[in-house]
PDB file of C-alpha atoms in Angstrom:
ATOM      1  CA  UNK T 877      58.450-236.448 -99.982  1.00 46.00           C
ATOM      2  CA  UNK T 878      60.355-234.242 -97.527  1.00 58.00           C
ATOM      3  CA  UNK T 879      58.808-232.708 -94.768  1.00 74.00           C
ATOM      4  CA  UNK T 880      59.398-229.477 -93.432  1.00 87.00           C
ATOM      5  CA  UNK T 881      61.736-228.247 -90.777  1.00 94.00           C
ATOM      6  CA  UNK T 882      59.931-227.911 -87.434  1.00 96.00           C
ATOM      7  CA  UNK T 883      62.394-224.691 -86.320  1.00 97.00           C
ATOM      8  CA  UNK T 884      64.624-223.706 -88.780  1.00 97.00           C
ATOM      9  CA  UNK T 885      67.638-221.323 -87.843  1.00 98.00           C
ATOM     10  CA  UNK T 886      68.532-218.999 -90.799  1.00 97.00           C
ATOM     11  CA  UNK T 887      71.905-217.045 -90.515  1.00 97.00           C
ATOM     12  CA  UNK T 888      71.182-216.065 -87.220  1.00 97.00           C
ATOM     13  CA  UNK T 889      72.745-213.325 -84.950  1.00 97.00           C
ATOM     14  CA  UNK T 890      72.024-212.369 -82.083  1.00 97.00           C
ATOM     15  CA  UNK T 891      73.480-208.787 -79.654  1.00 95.00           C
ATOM     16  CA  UNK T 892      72.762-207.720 -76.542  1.00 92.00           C
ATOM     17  CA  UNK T 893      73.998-204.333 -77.249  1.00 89.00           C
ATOM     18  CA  UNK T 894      75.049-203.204 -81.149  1.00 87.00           C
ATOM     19  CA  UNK T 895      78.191-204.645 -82.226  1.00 82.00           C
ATOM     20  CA  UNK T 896      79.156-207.176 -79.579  1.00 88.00           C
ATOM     21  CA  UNK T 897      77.387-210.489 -80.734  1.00 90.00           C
ATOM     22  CA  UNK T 898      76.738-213.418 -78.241  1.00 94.00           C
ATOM     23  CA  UNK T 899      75.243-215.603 -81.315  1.00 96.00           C
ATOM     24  CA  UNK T 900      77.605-216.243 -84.586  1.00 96.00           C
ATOM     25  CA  UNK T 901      75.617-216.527 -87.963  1.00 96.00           C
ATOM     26  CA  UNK T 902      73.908-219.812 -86.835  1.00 97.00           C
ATOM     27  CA  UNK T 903      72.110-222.094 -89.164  1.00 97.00           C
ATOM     28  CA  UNK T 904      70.023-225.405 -87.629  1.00 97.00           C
ATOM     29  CA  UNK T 905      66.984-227.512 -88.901  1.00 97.00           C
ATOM     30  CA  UNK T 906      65.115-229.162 -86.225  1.00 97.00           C
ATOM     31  CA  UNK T 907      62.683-231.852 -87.848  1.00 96.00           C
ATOM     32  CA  UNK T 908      58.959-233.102 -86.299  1.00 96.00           C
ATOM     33  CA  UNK T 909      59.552-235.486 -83.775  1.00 96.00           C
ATOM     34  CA  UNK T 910      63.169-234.996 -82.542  1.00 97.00           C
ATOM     35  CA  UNK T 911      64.880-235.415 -79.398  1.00 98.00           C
ATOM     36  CA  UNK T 912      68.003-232.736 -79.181  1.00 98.00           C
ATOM     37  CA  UNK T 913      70.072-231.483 -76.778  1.00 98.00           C
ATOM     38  CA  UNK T 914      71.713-228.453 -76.500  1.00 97.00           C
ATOM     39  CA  UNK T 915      74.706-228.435 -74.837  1.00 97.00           C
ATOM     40  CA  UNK T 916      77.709-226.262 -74.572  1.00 96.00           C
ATOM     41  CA  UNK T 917      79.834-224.647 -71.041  1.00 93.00           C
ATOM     42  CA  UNK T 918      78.713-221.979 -69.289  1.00 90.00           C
ATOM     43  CA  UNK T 919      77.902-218.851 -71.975  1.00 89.00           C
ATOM     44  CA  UNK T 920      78.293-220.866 -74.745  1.00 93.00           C
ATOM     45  CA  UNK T 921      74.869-219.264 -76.143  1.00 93.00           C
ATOM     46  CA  UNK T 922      72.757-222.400 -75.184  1.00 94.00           C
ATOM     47  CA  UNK T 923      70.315-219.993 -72.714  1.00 90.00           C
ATOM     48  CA  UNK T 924      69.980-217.069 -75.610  1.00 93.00           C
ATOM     49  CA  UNK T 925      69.017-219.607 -78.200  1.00 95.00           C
ATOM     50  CA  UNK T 926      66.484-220.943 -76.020  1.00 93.00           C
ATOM     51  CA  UNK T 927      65.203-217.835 -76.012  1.00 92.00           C
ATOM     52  CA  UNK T 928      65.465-216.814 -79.074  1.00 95.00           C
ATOM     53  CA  UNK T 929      63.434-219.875 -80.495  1.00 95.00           C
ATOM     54  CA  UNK T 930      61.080-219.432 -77.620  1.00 93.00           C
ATOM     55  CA  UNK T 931      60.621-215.672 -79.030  1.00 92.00           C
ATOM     56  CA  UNK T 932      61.647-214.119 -75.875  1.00 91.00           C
ATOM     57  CA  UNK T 933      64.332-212.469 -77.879  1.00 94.00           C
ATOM     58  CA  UNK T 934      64.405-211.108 -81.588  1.00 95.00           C
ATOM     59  CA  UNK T 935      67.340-212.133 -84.171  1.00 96.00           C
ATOM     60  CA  UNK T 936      70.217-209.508 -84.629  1.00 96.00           C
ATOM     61  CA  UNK T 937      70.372-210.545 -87.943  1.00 96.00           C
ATOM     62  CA  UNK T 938      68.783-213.822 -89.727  1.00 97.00           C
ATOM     63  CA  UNK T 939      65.740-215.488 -89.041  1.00 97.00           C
ATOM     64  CA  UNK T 940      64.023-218.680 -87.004  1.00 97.00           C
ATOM     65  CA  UNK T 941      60.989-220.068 -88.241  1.00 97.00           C
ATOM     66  CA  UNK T 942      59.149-222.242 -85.759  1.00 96.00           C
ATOM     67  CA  UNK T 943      56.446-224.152 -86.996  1.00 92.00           C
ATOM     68  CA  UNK T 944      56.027-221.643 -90.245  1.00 92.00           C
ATOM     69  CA  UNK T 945      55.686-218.703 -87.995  1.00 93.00           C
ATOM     70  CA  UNK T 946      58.564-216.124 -88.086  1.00 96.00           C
ATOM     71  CA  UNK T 947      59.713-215.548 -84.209  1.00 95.00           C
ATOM     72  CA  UNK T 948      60.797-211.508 -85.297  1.00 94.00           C
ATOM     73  CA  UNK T 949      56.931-210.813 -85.932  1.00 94.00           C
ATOM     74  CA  UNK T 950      54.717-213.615 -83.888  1.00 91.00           C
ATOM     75  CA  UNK T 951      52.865-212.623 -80.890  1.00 86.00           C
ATOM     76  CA  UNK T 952      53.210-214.335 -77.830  1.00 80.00           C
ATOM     77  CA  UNK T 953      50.100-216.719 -78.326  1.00 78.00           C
ATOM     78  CA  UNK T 954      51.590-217.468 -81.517  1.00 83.00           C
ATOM     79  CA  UNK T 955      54.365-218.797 -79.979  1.00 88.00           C
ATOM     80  CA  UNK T 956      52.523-220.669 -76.883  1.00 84.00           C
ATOM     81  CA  UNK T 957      50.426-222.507 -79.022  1.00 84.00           C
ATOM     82  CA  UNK T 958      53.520-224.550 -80.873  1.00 90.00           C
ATOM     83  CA  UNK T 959      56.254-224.493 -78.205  1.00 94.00           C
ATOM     84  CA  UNK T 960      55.928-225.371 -73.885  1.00 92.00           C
ATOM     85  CA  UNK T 961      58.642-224.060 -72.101  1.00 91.00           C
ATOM     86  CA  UNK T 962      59.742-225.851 -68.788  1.00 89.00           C
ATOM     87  CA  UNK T 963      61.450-223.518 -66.425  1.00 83.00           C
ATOM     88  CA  UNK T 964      64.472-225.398 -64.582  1.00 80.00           C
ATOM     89  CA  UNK T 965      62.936-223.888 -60.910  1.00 84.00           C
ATOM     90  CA  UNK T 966      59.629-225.322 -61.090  1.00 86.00           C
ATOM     91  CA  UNK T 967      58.715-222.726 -58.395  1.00 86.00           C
ATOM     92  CA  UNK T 968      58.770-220.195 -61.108  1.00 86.00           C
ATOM     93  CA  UNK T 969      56.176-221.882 -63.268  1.00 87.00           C
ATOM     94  CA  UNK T 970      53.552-222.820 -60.272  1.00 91.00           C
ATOM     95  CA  UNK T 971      51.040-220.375 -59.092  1.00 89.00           C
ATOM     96  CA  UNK T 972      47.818-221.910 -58.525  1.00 93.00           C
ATOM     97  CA  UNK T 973      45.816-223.077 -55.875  1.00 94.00           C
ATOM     98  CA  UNK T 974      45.114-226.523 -57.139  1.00 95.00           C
ATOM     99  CA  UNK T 975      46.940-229.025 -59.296  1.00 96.00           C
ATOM    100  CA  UNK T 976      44.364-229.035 -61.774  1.00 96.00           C
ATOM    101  CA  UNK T 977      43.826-225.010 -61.871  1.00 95.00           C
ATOM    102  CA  UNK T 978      47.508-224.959 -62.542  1.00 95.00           C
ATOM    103  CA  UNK T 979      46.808-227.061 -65.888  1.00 95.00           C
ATOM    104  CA  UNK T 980      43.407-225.431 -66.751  1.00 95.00           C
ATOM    105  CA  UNK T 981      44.886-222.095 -66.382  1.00 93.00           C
ATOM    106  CA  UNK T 982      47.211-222.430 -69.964  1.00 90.00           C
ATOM    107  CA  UNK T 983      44.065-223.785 -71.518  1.00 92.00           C
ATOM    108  CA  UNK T 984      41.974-220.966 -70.986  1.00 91.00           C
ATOM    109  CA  UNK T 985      44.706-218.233 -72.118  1.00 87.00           C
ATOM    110  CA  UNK T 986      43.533-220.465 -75.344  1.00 87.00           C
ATOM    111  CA  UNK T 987      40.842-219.897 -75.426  1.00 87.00           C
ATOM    112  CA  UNK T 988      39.345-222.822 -75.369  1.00 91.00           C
ATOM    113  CA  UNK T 989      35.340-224.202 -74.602  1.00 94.00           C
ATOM    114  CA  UNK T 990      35.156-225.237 -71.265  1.00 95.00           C
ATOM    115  CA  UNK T 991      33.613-228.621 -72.134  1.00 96.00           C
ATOM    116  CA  UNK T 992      37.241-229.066 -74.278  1.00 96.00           C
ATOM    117  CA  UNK T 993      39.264-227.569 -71.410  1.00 96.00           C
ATOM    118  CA  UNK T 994      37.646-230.216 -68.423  1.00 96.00           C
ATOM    119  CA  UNK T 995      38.800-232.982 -71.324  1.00 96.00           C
ATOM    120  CA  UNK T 996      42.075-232.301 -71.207  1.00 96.00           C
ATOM    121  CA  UNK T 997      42.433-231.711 -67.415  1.00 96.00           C
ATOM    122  CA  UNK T 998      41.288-234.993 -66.732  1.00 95.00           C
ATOM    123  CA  UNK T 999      42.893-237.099 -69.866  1.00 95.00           C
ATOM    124  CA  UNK T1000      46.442-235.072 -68.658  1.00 94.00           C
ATOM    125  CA  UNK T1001      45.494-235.858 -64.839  1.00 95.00           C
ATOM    126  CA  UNK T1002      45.487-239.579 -66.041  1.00 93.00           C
ATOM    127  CA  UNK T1003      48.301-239.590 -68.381  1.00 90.00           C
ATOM    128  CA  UNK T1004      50.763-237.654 -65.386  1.00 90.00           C
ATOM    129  CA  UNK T1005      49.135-240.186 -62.387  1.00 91.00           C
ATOM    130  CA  UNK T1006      47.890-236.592 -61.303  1.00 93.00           C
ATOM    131  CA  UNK T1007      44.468-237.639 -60.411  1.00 95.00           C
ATOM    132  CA  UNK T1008      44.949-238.061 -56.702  1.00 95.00           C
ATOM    133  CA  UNK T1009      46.998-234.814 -55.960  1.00 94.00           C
ATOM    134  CA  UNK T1010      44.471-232.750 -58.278  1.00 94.00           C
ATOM    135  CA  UNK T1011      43.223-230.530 -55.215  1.00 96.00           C
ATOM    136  CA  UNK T1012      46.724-230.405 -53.993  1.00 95.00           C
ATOM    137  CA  UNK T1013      48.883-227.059 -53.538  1.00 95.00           C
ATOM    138  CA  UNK T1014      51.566-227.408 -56.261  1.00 93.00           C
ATOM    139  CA  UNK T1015      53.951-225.821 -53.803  1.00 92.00           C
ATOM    140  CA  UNK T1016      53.280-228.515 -51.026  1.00 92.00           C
ATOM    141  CA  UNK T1017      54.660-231.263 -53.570  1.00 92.00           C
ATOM    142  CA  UNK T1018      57.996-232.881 -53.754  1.00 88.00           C
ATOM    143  CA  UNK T1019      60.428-231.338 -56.498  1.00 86.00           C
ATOM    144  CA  UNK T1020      59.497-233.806 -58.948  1.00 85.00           C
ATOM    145  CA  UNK T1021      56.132-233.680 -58.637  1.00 89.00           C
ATOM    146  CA  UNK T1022      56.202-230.363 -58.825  1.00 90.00           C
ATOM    147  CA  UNK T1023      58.330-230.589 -62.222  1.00 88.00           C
ATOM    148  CA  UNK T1024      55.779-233.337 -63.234  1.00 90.00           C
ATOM    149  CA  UNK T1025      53.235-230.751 -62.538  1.00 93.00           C
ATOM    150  CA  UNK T1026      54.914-228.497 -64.816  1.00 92.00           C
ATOM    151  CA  UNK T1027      55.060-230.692 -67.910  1.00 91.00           C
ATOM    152  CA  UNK T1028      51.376-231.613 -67.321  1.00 93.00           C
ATOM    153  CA  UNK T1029      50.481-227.807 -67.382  1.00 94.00           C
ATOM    154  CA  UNK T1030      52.212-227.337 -70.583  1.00 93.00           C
ATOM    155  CA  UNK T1031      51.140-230.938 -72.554  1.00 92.00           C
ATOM    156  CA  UNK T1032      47.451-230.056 -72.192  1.00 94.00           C
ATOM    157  CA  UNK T1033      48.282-227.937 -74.088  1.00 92.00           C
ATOM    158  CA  UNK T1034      49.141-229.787 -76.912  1.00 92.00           C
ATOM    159  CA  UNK T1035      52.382-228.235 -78.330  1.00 93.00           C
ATOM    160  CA  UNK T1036      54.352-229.150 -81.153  1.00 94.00           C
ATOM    161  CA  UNK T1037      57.660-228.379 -79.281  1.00 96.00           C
ATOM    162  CA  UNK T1038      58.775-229.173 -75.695  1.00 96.00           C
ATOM    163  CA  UNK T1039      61.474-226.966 -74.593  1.00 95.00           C
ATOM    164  CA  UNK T1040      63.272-228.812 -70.890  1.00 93.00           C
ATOM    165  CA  UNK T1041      65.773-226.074 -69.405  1.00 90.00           C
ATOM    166  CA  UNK T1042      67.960-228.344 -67.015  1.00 89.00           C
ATOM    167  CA  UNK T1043      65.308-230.346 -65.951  1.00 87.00           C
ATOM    168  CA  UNK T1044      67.588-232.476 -63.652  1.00 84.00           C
ATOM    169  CA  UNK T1045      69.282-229.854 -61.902  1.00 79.00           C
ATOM    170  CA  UNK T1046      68.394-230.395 -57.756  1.00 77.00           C
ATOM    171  CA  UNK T1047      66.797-233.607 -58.644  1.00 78.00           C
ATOM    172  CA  UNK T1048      67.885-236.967 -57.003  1.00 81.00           C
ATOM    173  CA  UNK T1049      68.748-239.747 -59.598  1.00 84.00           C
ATOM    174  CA  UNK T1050      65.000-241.137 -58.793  1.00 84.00           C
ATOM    175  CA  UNK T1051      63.347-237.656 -59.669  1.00 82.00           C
ATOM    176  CA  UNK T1052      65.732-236.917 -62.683  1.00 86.00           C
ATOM    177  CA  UNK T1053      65.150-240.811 -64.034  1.00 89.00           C
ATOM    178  CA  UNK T1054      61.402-240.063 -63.882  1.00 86.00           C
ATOM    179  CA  UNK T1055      61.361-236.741 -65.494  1.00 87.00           C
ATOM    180  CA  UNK T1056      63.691-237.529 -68.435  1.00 91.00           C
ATOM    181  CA  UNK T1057      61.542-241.074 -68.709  1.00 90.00           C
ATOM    182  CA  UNK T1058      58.895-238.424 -69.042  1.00 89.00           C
ATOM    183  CA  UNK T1059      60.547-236.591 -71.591  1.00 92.00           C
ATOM    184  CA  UNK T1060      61.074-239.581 -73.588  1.00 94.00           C
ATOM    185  CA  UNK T1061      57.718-240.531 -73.595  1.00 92.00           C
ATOM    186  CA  UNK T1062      56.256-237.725 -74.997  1.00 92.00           C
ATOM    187  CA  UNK T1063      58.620-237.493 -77.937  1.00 95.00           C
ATOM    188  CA  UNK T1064      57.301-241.129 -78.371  1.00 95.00           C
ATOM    189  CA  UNK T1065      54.090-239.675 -79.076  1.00 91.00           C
ATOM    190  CA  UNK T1066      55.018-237.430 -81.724  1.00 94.00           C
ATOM    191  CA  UNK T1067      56.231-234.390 -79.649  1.00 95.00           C
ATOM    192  CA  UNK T1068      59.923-232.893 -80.312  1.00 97.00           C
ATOM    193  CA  UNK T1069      61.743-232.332 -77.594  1.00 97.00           C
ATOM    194  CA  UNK T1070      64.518-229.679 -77.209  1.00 97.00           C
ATOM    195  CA  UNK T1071      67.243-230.813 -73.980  1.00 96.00           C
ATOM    196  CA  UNK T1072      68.851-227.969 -72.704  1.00 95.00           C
ATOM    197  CA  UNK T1073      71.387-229.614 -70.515  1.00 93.00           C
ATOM    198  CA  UNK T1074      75.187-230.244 -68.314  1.00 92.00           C
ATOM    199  CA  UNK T1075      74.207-233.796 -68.017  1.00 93.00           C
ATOM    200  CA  UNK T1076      75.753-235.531 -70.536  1.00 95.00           C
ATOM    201  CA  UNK T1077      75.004-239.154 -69.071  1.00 94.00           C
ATOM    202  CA  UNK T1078      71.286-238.017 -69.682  1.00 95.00           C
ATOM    203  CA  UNK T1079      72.409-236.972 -73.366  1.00 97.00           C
ATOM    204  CA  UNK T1080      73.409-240.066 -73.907  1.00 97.00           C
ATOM    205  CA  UNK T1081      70.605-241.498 -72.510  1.00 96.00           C
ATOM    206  CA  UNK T1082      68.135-239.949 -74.195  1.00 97.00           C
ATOM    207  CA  UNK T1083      69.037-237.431 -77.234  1.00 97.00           C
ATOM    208  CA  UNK T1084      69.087-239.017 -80.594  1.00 97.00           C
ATOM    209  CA  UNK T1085      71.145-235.749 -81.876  1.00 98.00           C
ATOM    210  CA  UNK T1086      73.216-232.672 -79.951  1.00 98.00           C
ATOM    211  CA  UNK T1087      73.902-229.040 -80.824  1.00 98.00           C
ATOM    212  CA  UNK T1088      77.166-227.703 -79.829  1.00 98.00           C
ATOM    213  CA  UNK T1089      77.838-224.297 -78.806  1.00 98.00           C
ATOM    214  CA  UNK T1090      81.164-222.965 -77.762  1.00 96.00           C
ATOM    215  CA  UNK T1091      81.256-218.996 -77.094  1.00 95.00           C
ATOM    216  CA  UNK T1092      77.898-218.672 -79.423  1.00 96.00           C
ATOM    217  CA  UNK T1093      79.119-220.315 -81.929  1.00 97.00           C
ATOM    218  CA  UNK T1094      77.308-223.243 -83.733  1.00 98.00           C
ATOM    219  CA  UNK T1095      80.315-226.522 -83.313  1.00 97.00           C
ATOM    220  CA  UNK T1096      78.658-229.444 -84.513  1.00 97.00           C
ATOM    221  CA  UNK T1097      75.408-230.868 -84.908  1.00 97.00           C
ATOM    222  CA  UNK T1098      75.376-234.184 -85.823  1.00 97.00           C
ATOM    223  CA  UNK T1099      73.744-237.487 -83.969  1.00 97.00           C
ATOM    224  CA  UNK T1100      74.607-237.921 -80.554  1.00 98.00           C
ATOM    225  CA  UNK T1101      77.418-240.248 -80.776  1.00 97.00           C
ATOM    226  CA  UNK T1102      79.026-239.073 -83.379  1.00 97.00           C
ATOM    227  CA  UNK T1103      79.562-235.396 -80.757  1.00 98.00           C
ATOM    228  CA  UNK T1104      79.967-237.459 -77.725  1.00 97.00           C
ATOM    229  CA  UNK T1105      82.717-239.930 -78.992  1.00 97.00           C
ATOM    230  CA  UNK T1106      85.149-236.889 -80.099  1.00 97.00           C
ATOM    231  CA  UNK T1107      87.033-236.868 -77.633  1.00 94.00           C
ATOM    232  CA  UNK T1108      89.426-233.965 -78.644  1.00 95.00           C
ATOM    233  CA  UNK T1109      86.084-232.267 -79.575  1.00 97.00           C
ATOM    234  CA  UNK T1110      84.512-232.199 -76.531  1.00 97.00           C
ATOM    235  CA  UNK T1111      87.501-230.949 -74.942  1.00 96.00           C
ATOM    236  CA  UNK T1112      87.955-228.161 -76.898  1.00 96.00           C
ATOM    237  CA  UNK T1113      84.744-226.976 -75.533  1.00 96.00           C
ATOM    238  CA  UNK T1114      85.649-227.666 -72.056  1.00 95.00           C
ATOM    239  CA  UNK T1115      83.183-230.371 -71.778  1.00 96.00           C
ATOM    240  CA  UNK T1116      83.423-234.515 -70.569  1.00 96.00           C
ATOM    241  CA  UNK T1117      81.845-237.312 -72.579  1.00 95.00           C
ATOM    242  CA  UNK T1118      79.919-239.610 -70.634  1.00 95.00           C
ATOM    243  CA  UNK T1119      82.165-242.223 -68.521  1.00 95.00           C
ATOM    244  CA  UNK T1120      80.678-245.337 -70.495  1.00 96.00           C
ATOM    245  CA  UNK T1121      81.478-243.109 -73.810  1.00 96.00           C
ATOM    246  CA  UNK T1122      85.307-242.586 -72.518  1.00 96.00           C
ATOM    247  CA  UNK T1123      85.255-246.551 -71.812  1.00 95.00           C
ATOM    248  CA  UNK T1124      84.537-247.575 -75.075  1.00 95.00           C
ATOM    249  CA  UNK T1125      86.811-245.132 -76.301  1.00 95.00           C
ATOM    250  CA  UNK T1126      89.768-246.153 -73.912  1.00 95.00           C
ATOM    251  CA  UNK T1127      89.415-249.970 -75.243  1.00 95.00           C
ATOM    252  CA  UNK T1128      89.079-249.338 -79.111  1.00 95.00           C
ATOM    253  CA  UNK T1129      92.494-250.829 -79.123  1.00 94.00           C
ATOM    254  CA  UNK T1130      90.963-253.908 -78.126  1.00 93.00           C
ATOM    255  CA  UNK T1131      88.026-253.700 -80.856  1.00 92.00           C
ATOM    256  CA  UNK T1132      85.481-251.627 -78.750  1.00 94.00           C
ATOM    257  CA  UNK T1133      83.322-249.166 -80.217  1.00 94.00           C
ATOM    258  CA  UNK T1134      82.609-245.645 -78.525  1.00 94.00           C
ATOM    259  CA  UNK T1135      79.063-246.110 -76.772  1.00 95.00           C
ATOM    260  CA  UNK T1136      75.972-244.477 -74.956  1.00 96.00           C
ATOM    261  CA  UNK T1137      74.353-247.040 -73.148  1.00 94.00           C
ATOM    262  CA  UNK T1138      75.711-249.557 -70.693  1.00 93.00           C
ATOM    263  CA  UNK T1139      73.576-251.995 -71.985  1.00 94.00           C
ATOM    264  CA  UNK T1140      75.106-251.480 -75.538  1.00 94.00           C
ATOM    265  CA  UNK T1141      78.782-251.650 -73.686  1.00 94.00           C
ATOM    266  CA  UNK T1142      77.530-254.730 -71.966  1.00 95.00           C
ATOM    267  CA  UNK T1143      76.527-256.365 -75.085  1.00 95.00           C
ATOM    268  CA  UNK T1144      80.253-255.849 -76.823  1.00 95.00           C
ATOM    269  CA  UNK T1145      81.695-256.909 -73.180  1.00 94.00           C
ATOM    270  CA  UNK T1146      80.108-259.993 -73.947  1.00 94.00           C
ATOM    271  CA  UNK T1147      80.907-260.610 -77.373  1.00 91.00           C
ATOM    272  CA  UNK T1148      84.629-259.860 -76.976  1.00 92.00           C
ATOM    273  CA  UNK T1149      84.125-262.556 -73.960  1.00 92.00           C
ATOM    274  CA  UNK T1150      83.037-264.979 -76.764  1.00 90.00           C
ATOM    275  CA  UNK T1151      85.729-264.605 -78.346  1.00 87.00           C
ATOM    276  CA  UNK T1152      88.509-264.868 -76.304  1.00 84.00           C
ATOM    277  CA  UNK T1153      86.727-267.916 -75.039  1.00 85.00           C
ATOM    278  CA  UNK T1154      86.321-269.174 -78.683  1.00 83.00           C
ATOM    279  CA  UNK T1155      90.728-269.016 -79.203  1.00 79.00           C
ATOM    280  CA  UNK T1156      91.480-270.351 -75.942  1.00 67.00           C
TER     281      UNK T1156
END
């Protein structure tokens, strides 16, 4: 039995103004429980299709479906209920007084009983390590507590889809390790998460597929190594595979195999060790 396509992107156009399109007759299937990054240069499209599966933005032409609901006719609460959108200036998402008011506030635009909405402040509070910054000012926290903060707001709410817009970006390699540890996480537990990203070392990372764009147009989508390792591919779109990718690529001659990981690098570095050892 095959499930369902979580987002599905049918033929899709998209123009700013009539005739001058900034998205090409795009078609995608995102399934449950994905991790996929976007990538692409700057205006490649990768911003407007965030927005236009967010809902932000109607289709020119074709459709996206996003978990059954059609984005041309959903309301906004429609939309909010299946997908959490995490701005890349967490000082655009925070507003309230407290960390916890800053996570109840999405749960009552739901709607929801208050005895349900004090559940999930405090099981979120737990699950972040929130618990003892809960009466603090969001603005008074470090960046990535702040961007912590952020995710936590939008979990509670239990979406389907987790939308990251550079995440990373003004982050030190502690913050940026954290949040995209985060990320990773939650996909574990059943949530599909959509990277919107420059940082191809985190691609590689973390991603188990990428979507291409090059001047709105869809390039590839296909699993993450199979985009990173094409080398002539990436360059075409003005864009640098990941330094342990372009190792493994620069010693193929010697038996390597294109990687994502150091440790998986690490693992052929030994092996090829082995075996040099082994004929000597």
């Amino acid at each position: 039995m095959t499930t369902e396509p979580l987002i599905r992107v049918e033929k899709m156009s998209f123009a700013y103004r009539p005739g001058v399109n900034v998205i090409h007759d795009i078609d995608i299937a995102i399934e449950p429980g994905e991790f996929t990054a976007i990538i692409g240069n700057n205006g490649s499209g990768k911003s407007t299709l965030m927005k236009l599966i967010l809902g932000l933005l109607k289709p020119t032409q074709g459709r996206i479906i996003v978990g059954g609901i059609d984005t041309r006719t959903a309301k906004v609460s429609d939309m909010a209920r299946r997908i959490g959108f995490i701005f890349q200036e967490p000082n655009e998402q925070l507003f309230a007084n407290s960390v916890e008011e800053e996570i109840r506030f999405g749960l009552r635009n739901l709607q929801l009983a208050e005895t349900e909405i004090e559940k999930r402040v405090n099981e979120t509070l737990d699950l972040f390590g929130l618990q003892p910054l809960r009466q603090v000012f969001p603005r008074f926290l470090a960046r990535g507590d702040k961007q912590k903060v952020c995710i936590a707001a939008i979990v509670a709410m239990h979406p389907q889809i987790i939308l990251l817009d550079e995440p990373t970006t003004g982050q030190d390699h502690r913050d940026s390790r954290k949040i995209m540890e985060l990320a990773e996480t939650l996909n574990a537990r059943g949530i599909t998460v959509l990277l919107v990203t420059h940082d191809m070392p985190n691609v590689a990372q973390y991603a188990r597929r990428v979507i291409l764009l090059n001047d709105g147009v869809l390039v590839k989508s296909a699993a993450t190594l199979e985009v990173l390792a094409d080398q002539a591919l990436m360059q075409s779109c003005s864009l640098v595979p990941p330094q342990i990718t372009r190792l493994g690529l620069a010693l193929q001659p010697l038996g390597f195999r294109p990687a994502l990981k150091v440790q998986e690098m690490a693992t052929q570095m030994a092996h090829w060790l082995d075996q040099r050892q082994a004929t000597t």
